[in-house]
PDB file of C-alpha atoms in Angstrom:
ATOM      1  CA  MET A   1       0.135  -0.056  -0.204  1.00 48.00           C
ATOM      2  CA  SER A   2       2.936   2.322   0.816  1.00 58.00           C
ATOM      3  CA  SER A   3       4.238   1.932  -2.632  1.00 65.00           C
ATOM      4  CA  LEU A   4       0.765   2.966  -4.318  1.00 55.00           C
ATOM      5  CA  TYR A   5       0.755   6.068  -2.005  1.00 66.00           C
ATOM      6  CA  GLY A   6       4.235   6.818  -3.035  1.00 69.00           C
ATOM      7  CA  PHE A   7       3.333   6.388  -6.850  1.00 66.00           C
ATOM      8  CA  ILE A   8       0.389   8.741  -6.546  1.00 62.00           C
ATOM      9  CA  ARG A   9       2.316  11.320  -4.322  1.00 74.00           C
ATOM     10  CA  TYR A  10       5.574  11.577  -5.629  1.00 77.00           C
ATOM     11  CA  ASN A  11       5.299  10.435  -9.143  1.00 76.00           C
ATOM     12  CA  LYS A  12       5.502  13.340 -11.578  1.00 80.00           C
ATOM     13  CA  ARG A  13       4.810  11.713 -14.835  1.00 83.00           C
ATOM     14  CA  LYS A  14       1.571   9.427 -13.820  1.00 86.00           C
ATOM     15  CA  LYS A  15       0.357   9.302 -17.277  1.00 90.00           C
ATOM     16  CA  MET A  16       3.795   8.129 -18.602  1.00 91.00           C
ATOM     17  CA  THR A  17       4.102   5.668 -16.093  1.00 89.00           C
ATOM     18  CA  LEU A  18       0.707   4.101 -16.874  1.00 90.00           C
ATOM     19  CA  ALA A  19       1.267   4.168 -20.349  1.00 94.00           C
ATOM     20  CA  VAL A  20       4.604   2.512 -20.056  1.00 94.00           C
ATOM     21  CA  TYR A  21       2.803  -0.253 -17.830  1.00 92.00           C
ATOM     22  CA  ALA A  22       0.042  -0.743 -20.650  1.00 94.00           C
ATOM     23  CA  LEU A  23       2.397  -0.901 -23.780  1.00 96.00           C
ATOM     24  CA  THR A  24       4.734  -3.508 -21.631  1.00 96.00           C
ATOM     25  CA  ALA A  25       1.624  -5.661 -21.126  1.00 96.00           C
ATOM     26  CA  PHE A  26       0.314  -5.172 -24.897  1.00 96.00           C
ATOM     27  CA  TYR A  27       3.685  -6.024 -26.312  1.00 95.00           C
ATOM     28  CA  ARG A  28       4.564  -8.996 -24.105  1.00 96.00           C
ATOM     29  CA  LEU A  29       0.856 -10.241 -25.267  1.00 96.00           C
ATOM     30  CA  ILE A  30       1.705  -9.553 -28.931  1.00 95.00           C
ATOM     31  CA  ILE A  31       5.041 -11.394 -28.681  1.00 94.00           C
ATOM     32  CA  LEU A  32       3.370 -14.425 -27.244  1.00 95.00           C
ATOM     33  CA  ILE A  33       0.769 -14.844 -29.889  1.00 95.00           C
ATOM     34  CA  VAL A  34       1.641 -13.095 -33.092  1.00 94.00           C
ATOM     35  CA  PRO A  35       4.573 -14.751 -35.092  1.00 92.00           C
ATOM     36  CA  SER A  36       7.473 -12.370 -35.423  1.00 84.00           C
ATOM     37  CA  LYS A  37       7.199 -11.835 -39.471  1.00 86.00           C
ATOM     38  CA  PHE A  38       3.648 -10.293 -38.872  1.00 91.00           C
ATOM     39  CA  GLN A  39       4.915  -8.354 -36.226  1.00 90.00           C
ATOM     40  CA  GLN A  40       8.020  -6.804 -37.900  1.00 88.00           C
ATOM     41  CA  ARG A  41       5.771  -4.772 -40.538  1.00 83.00           C
ATOM     42  CA  PHE A  42       4.778  -2.292 -37.418  1.00 85.00           C
ATOM     43  CA  TRP A  43       8.677  -1.986 -36.117  1.00 91.00           C
ATOM     44  CA  GLY A  44       9.550   0.641 -38.863  1.00 91.00           C
ATOM     45  CA  LYS A  45      11.231   0.481 -42.199  1.00 93.00           C
ATOM     46  CA  SER A  46      13.321  -2.773 -42.370  1.00 92.00           C
ATOM     47  CA  GLY A  47      17.178  -2.260 -43.009  1.00 93.00           C
ATOM     48  CA  GLU A  48      17.186   1.615 -42.413  1.00 93.00           C
ATOM     49  CA  GLU A  49      18.708   3.857 -39.535  1.00 93.00           C
ATOM     50  CA  SER A  50      17.307   7.150 -38.183  1.00 92.00           C
ATOM     51  CA  GLN A  51      19.931  10.004 -38.011  1.00 91.00           C
ATOM     52  CA  MET A  52      22.708  10.096 -35.453  1.00 91.00           C
ATOM     53  CA  SER A  53      21.986  13.373 -33.995  1.00 89.00           C
ATOM     54  CA  GLU A  54      18.742  15.009 -32.379  1.00 91.00           C
ATOM     55  CA  SER A  55      17.644  18.107 -30.607  1.00 92.00           C
ATOM     56  CA  LYS A  56      18.176  18.754 -27.071  1.00 94.00           C
ATOM     57  CA  SER A  57      14.828  18.815 -26.409  1.00 94.00           C
ATOM     58  CA  ASN A  58      14.620  15.172 -27.996  1.00 95.00           C
ATOM     59  CA  TYR A  59      17.463  13.825 -26.267  1.00 95.00           C
ATOM     60  CA  TYR A  60      15.867  15.095 -23.037  1.00 96.00           C
ATOM     61  CA  TYR A  61      12.563  13.330 -23.729  1.00 96.00           C
ATOM     62  CA  ALA A  62      14.623  10.007 -24.602  1.00 96.00           C
ATOM     63  CA  ARG A  63      16.015  10.038 -21.441  1.00 96.00           C
ATOM     64  CA  ILE A  64      12.988  10.349 -19.718  1.00 95.00           C
ATOM     65  CA  VAL A  65      11.297   7.579 -21.638  1.00 96.00           C
ATOM     66  CA  SER A  66      14.487   5.437 -20.864  1.00 96.00           C
ATOM     67  CA  ARG A  67      14.152   6.034 -17.096  1.00 93.00           C
ATOM     68  CA  TYR A  68      10.489   5.104 -16.856  1.00 93.00           C
ATOM     69  CA  VAL A  69      10.440   2.142 -19.315  1.00 95.00           C
ATOM     70  CA  ASN A  70      13.334   0.459 -17.432  1.00 94.00           C
ATOM     71  CA  ALA A  71      11.933   1.403 -14.045  1.00 90.00           C
ATOM     72  CA  VAL A  72       8.305   0.152 -14.761  1.00 90.00           C
ATOM     73  CA  ALA A  73       9.549  -2.818 -16.910  1.00 92.00           C
ATOM     74  CA  ASP A  74      11.687  -3.915 -13.677  1.00 90.00           C
ATOM     75  CA  ARG A  75       8.347  -4.180 -11.485  1.00 87.00           C
ATOM     76  CA  THR A  76       5.970  -5.648 -14.017  1.00 89.00           C
ATOM     77  CA  PRO A  77       4.374  -9.186 -12.943  1.00 90.00           C
ATOM     78  CA  TRP A  78       4.905 -10.452 -16.629  1.00 92.00           C
ATOM     79  CA  GLU A  79       8.447 -10.808 -18.282  1.00 93.00           C
ATOM     80  CA  SER A  80       9.567  -7.488 -19.773  1.00 93.00           C
ATOM     81  CA  LYS A  81      13.003  -8.031 -21.229  1.00 94.00           C
ATOM     82  CA  CYS A  82      14.822  -6.414 -23.993  1.00 94.00           C
ATOM     83  CA  LEU A  83      12.187  -6.455 -27.019  1.00 95.00           C
ATOM     84  CA  VAL A  84       9.441  -5.400 -24.928  1.00 96.00           C
ATOM     85  CA  ARG A  85      11.540  -2.585 -23.487  1.00 96.00           C
ATOM     86  CA  ALA A  86      12.317  -1.544 -26.846  1.00 97.00           C
ATOM     87  CA  LEU A  87       9.141  -1.690 -28.535  1.00 96.00           C
ATOM     88  CA  THR A  88       7.586   0.170 -25.513  1.00 97.00           C
ATOM     89  CA  ALA A  89      10.262   3.071 -25.733  1.00 97.00           C
ATOM     90  CA  ARG A  90      10.002   3.066 -29.510  1.00 97.00           C
ATOM     91  CA  LYS A  91       6.103   3.738 -29.280  1.00 96.00           C
ATOM     92  CA  LEU A  92       6.437   6.461 -26.960  1.00 96.00           C
ATOM     93  CA  LEU A  93       9.286   8.200 -29.075  1.00 97.00           C
ATOM     94  CA  VAL A  94       7.208   7.863 -32.115  1.00 96.00           C
ATOM     95  CA  ARG A  95       4.107   9.565 -30.580  1.00 95.00           C
ATOM     96  CA  LYS A  96       6.357  12.479 -30.110  1.00 95.00           C
ATOM     97  CA  LYS A  97       7.510  12.167 -33.845  1.00 95.00           C
ATOM     98  CA  ILE A  98      11.241  11.521 -32.623  1.00 96.00           C
ATOM     99  CA  SER A  99      13.108   9.147 -34.735  1.00 95.00           C
ATOM    100  CA  CYS A 100      14.871   6.028 -33.484  1.00 96.00           C
ATOM    101  CA  THR A 101      16.061   2.929 -34.557  1.00 96.00           C
ATOM    102  CA  LEU A 102      15.260  -0.423 -33.129  1.00 96.00           C
ATOM    103  CA  TYR A 103      18.154  -3.017 -33.479  1.00 96.00           C
ATOM    104  CA  LEU A 104      18.045  -6.945 -33.271  1.00 95.00           C
ATOM    105  CA  GLY A 105      20.874  -9.000 -32.610  1.00 95.00           C
ATOM    106  CA  VAL A 106      22.511 -12.186 -31.713  1.00 96.00           C
ATOM    107  CA  GLY A 107      25.498 -13.303 -29.282  1.00 93.00           C
ATOM    108  CA  LYS A 108      26.440 -16.059 -26.857  1.00 91.00           C
ATOM    109  CA  ASP A 109      26.710 -15.992 -23.431  1.00 86.00           C
ATOM    110  CA  GLU A 110      29.305 -17.548 -20.953  1.00 87.00           C
ATOM    111  CA  ASN A 111      28.089 -20.898 -21.605  1.00 89.00           C
ATOM    112  CA  GLY A 112      28.264 -20.566 -25.499  1.00 86.00           C
ATOM    113  CA  THR A 113      24.520 -20.402 -25.871  1.00 92.00           C
ATOM    114  CA  MET A 114      23.096 -18.258 -28.638  1.00 94.00           C
ATOM    115  CA  ILE A 115      21.163 -15.661 -27.241  1.00 93.00           C
ATOM    116  CA  ALA A 116      18.976 -12.865 -28.893  1.00 93.00           C
ATOM    117  CA  HIS A 117      18.927  -9.284 -28.006  1.00 94.00           C
ATOM    118  CA  SER A 118      17.138  -5.937 -28.863  1.00 96.00           C
ATOM    119  CA  TRP A 119      18.018  -2.225 -28.142  1.00 96.00           C
ATOM    120  CA  LEU A 120      16.932   1.112 -29.250  1.00 96.00           C
ATOM    121  CA  ARG A 121      18.913   3.938 -30.252  1.00 96.00           C
ATOM    122  CA  CYS A 122      17.660   7.832 -30.564  1.00 95.00           C
ATOM    123  CA  GLY A 123      20.372  10.205 -32.200  1.00 93.00           C
ATOM    124  CA  GLU A 124      23.402   9.181 -30.071  1.00 94.00           C
ATOM    125  CA  TYR A 125      21.640   7.950 -27.251  1.00 95.00           C
ATOM    126  CA  TYR A 126      20.915   4.290 -26.667  1.00 96.00           C
ATOM    127  CA  VAL A 127      17.361   4.155 -24.894  1.00 96.00           C
ATOM    128  CA  THR A 128      17.028   0.621 -24.041  1.00 95.00           C
ATOM    129  CA  GLY A 129      19.307  -2.457 -24.067  1.00 92.00           C
ATOM    130  CA  GLY A 130      22.680  -0.836 -24.270  1.00 91.00           C
ATOM    131  CA  ASN A 131      24.708  -0.180 -27.165  1.00 91.00           C
ATOM    132  CA  GLY A 132      24.889  -3.535 -28.358  1.00 89.00           C
ATOM    133  CA  LYS A 133      28.609  -3.964 -28.811  1.00 90.00           C
ATOM    134  CA  ASP A 134      28.440  -7.687 -27.512  1.00 89.00           C
ATOM    135  CA  TYR A 135      25.871  -8.805 -30.474  1.00 94.00           C
ATOM    136  CA  ALA A 136      25.981  -9.152 -33.976  1.00 94.00           C
ATOM    137  CA  MET A 137      23.288  -6.993 -35.474  1.00 95.00           C
ATOM    138  CA  VAL A 138      20.862  -8.878 -37.784  1.00 95.00           C
ATOM    139  CA  ALA A 139      18.304  -6.393 -38.246  1.00 94.00           C
ATOM    140  CA  LYS A 140      17.564  -2.779 -37.809  1.00 95.00           C
ATOM    141  CA  PHE A 141      14.255  -0.766 -38.235  1.00 95.00           C
ATOM    142  CA  ALA A 142      14.069   2.938 -38.558  1.00 95.00           C
ATOM    143  CA  SER A 143      10.741   4.825 -37.514  1.00 88.00           C
TER     144      SER A 143
END
């Protein structure tokens, strides 16, 4: 109950928090039930990247989105891993007409098992998923 009180009293961006919560639930459900080849047409222009620079106001908003997406996704009762976070952040940025690029990559963990990862970039700022330096990029989608 104290966390609900803290949310109501101290959260300056209640709308964004609720939007992130709803979007993470939506994208997690979509990932579970819709084949990825049908999902990809909504991820942006395949094979293209957004520009490498943005305005200060766009960077400011991207940092806010990053902070809220990661904070909320850490607390969802469902699994909100990298792709859910990247798609949620992408949607919030696209709503404000801020260009970004969604990257999909593969790599190996310490056991040698292949793992997939996704990350989102806005200008020079990596919004979710880090910079992907340990992964081989297999696809990119510009918005």
